[in-house]
Short mmCIF file of N, CA and C in Angstrom, two decimals:
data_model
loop_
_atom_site.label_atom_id
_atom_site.label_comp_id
_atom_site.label_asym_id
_atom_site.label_seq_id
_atom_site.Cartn_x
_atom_site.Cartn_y
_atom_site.Cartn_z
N UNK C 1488 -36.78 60.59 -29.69
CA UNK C 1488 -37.39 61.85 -30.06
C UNK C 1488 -37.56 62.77 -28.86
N UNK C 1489 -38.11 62.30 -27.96
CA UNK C 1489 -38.03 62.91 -26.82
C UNK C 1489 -36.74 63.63 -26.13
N UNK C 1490 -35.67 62.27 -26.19
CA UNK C 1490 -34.74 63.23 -25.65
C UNK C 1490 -34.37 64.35 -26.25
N UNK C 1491 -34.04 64.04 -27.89
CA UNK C 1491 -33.85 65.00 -28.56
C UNK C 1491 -34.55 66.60 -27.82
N UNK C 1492 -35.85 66.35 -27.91
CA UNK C 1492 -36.45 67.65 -27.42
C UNK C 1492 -36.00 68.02 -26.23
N UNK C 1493 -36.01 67.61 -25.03
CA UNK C 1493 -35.63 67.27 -23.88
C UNK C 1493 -34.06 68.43 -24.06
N UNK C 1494 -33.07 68.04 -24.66
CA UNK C 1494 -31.71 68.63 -24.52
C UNK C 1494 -31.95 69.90 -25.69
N UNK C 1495 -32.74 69.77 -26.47
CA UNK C 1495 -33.22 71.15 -27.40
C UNK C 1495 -33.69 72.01 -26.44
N UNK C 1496 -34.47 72.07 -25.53
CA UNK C 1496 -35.34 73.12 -24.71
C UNK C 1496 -34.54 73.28 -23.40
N UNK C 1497 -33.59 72.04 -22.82
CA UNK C 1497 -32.67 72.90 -21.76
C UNK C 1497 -31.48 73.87 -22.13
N UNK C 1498 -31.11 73.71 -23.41
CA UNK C 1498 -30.19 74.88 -24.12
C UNK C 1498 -30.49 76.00 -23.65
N UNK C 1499 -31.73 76.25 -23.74
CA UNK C 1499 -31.80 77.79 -24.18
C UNK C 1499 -32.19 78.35 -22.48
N UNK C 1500 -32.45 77.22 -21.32
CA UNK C 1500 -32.25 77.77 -20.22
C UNK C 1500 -30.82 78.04 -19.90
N UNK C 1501 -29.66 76.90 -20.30
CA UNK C 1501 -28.52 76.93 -19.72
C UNK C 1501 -27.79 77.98 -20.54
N UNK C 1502 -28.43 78.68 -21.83
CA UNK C 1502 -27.57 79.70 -22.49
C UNK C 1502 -27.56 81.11 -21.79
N UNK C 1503 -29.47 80.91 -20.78
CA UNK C 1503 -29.56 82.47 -20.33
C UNK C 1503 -28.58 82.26 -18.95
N UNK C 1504 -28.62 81.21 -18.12
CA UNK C 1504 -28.03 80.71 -16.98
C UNK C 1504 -26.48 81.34 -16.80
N UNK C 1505 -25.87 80.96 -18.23
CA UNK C 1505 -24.32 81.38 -18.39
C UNK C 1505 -23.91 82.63 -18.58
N UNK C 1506 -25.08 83.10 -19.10
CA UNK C 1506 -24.81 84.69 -19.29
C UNK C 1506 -25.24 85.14 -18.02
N UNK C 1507 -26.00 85.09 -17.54
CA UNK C 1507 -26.71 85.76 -16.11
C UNK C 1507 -25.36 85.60 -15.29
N UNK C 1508 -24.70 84.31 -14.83
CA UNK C 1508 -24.04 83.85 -14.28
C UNK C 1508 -22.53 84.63 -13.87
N UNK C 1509 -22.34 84.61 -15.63
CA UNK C 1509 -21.09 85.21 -15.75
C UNK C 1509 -21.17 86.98 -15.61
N UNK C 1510 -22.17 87.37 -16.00
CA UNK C 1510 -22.46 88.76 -15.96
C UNK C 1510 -22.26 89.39 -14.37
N UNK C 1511 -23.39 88.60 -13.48
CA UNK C 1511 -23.30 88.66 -12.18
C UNK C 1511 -22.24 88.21 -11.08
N UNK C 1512 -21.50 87.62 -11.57
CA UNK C 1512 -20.11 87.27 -11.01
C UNK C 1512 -18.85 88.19 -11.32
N UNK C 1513 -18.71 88.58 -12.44
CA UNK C 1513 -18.20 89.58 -13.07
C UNK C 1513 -18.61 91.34 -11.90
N UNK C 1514 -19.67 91.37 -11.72
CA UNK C 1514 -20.32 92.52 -10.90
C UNK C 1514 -19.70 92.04 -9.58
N UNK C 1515 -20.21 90.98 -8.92
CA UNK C 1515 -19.76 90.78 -7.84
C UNK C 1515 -18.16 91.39 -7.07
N UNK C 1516 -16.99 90.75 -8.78
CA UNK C 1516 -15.67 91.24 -8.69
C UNK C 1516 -15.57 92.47 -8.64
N UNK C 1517 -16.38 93.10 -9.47
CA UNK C 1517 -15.80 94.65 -9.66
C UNK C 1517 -16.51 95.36 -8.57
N UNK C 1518 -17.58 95.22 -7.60
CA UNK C 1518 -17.52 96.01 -6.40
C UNK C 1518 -16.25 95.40 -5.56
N UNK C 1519 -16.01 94.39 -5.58
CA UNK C 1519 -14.75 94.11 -4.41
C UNK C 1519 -13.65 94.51 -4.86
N UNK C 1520 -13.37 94.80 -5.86
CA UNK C 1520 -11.69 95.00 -6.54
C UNK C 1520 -12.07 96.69 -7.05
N UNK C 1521 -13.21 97.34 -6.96
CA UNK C 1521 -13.34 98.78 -7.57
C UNK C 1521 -13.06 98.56 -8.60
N UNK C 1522 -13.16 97.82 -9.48
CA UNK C 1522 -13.05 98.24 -11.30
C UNK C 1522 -14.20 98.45 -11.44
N UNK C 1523 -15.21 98.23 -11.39
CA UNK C 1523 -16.93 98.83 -12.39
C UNK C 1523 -16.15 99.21 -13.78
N UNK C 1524 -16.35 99.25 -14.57
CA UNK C 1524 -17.59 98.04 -15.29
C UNK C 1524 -16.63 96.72 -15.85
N UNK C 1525 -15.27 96.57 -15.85
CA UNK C 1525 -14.22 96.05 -16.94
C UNK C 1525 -14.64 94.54 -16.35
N UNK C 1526 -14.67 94.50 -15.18
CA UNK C 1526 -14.80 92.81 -14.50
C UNK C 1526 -16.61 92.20 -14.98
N UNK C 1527 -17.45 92.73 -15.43
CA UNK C 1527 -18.52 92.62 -15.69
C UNK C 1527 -18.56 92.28 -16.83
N UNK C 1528 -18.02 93.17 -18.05
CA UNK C 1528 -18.05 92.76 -19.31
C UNK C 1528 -17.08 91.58 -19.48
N UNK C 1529 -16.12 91.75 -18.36
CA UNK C 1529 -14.96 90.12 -19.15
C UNK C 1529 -16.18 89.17 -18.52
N UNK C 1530 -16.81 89.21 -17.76
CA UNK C 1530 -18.21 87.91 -17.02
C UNK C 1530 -19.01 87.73 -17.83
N UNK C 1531 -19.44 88.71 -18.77
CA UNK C 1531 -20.81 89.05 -19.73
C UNK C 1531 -19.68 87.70 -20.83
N UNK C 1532 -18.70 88.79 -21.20
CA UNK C 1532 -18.06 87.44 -22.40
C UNK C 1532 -17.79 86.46 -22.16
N UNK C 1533 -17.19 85.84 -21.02
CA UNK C 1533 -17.61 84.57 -20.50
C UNK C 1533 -18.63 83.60 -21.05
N UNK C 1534 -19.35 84.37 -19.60
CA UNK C 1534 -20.68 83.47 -20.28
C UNK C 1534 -21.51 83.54 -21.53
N UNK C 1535 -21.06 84.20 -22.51
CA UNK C 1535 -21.25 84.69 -24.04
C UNK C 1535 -20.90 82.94 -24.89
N UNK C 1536 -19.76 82.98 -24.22
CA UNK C 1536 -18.79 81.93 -24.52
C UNK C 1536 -19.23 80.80 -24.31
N UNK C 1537 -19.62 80.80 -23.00
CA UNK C 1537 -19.81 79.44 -22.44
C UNK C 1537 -21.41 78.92 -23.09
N UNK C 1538 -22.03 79.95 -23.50
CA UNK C 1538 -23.73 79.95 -23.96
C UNK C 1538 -23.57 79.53 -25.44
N UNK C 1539 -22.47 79.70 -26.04
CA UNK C 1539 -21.96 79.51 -27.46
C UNK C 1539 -21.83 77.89 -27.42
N UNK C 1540 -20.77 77.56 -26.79
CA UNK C 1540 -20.03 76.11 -26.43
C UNK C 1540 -20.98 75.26 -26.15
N UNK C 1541 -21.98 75.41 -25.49
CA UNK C 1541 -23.04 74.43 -25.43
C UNK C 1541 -24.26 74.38 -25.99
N UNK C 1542 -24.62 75.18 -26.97
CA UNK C 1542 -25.45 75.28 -28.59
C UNK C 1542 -24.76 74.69 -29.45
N UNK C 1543 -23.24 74.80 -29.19
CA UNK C 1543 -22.30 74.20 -30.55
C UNK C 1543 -22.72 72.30 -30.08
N UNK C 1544 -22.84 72.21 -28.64
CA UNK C 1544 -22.00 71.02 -28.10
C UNK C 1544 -24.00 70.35 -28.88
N UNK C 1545 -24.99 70.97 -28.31
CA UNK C 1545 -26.40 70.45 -28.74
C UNK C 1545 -26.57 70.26 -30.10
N UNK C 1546 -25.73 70.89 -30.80
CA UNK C 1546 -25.65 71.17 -32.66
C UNK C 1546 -24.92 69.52 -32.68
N UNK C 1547 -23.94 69.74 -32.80
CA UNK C 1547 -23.22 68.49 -32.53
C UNK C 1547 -24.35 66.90 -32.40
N UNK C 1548 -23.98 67.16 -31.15
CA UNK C 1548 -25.04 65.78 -30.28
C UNK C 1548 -26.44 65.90 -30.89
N UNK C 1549 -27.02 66.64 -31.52
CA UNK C 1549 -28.42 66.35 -32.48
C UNK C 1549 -28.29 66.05 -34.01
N UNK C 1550 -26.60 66.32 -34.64
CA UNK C 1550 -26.21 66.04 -36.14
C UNK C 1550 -25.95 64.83 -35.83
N UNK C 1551 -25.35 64.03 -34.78
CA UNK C 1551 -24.65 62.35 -34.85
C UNK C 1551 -25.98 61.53 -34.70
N UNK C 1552 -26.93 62.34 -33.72
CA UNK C 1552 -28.45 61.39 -33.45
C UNK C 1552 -29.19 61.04 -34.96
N UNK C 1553 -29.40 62.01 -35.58
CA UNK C 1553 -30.15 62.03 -36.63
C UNK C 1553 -29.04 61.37 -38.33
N UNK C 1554 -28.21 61.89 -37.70
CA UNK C 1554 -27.38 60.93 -39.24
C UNK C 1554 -27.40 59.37 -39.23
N UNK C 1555 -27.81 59.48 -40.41
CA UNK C 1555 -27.85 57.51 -40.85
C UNK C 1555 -26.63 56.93 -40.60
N UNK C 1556 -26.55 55.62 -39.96
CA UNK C 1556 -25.59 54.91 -40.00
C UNK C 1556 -24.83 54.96 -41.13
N UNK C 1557 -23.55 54.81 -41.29
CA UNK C 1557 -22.73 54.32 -42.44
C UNK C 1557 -22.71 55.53 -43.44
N UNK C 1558 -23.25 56.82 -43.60
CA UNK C 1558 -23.85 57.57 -44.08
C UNK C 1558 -22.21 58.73 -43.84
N UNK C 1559 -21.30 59.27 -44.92
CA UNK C 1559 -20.07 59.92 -44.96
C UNK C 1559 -20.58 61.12 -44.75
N UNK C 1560 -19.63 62.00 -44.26
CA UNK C 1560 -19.92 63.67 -44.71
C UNK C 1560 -20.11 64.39 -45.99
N UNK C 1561 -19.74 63.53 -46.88
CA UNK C 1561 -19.98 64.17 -48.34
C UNK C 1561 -21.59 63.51 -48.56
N UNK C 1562 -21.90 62.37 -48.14
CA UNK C 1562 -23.05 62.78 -48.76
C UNK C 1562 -24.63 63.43 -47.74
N UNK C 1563 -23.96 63.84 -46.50
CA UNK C 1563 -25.25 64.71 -45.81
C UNK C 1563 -24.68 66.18 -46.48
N UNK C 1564 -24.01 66.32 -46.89
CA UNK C 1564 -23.31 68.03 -47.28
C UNK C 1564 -24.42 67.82 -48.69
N UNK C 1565 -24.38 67.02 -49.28
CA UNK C 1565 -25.39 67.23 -50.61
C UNK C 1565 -26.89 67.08 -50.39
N UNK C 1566 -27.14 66.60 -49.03
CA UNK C 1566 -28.76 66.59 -48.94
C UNK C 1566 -29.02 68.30 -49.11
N UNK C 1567 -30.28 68.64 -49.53
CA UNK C 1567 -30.70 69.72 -49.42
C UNK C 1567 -31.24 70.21 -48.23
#
């Protein structure tokens, strides 16, 4: 249970992390190469991306924790 929570609550640091990341790296390029703004927004979508990929990856790794052993995809699709 714990971990569960544990990898639920570092998501949402490592989602702002990737965006900050990529945003600010993106800036970094475009003062050295003179593009403003085009190298920023491809950094912003980046880490858009990368903030996506690892909510999908926590979605994931918290549906296999919590599903019953032996338990098919047709019948968690009918739980309510």
């Amino acid at each position: 249970m714990w971990r569960i929570a544990g990898n639920t609550g570092a998501v949402g640091i490592e989602i702002a992390v990737a965006v900050i990341i990529g945003f600010l790296g993106g800036r970094f390029l475009d003062r050295k190469l003179g593009t403003e703004p085009w190298i920023s927004y491809a950094g912003l979508l980046a880490g858009i991306g990368a903030a996506i990929k690892a909510l999908l990856r926590v979605i994931r790794s918290y549906r296999r924790e919590t599903e019953a052993p032996g338990a098919s995809d047709s019948d968690i699709a009918k739980k309510p």
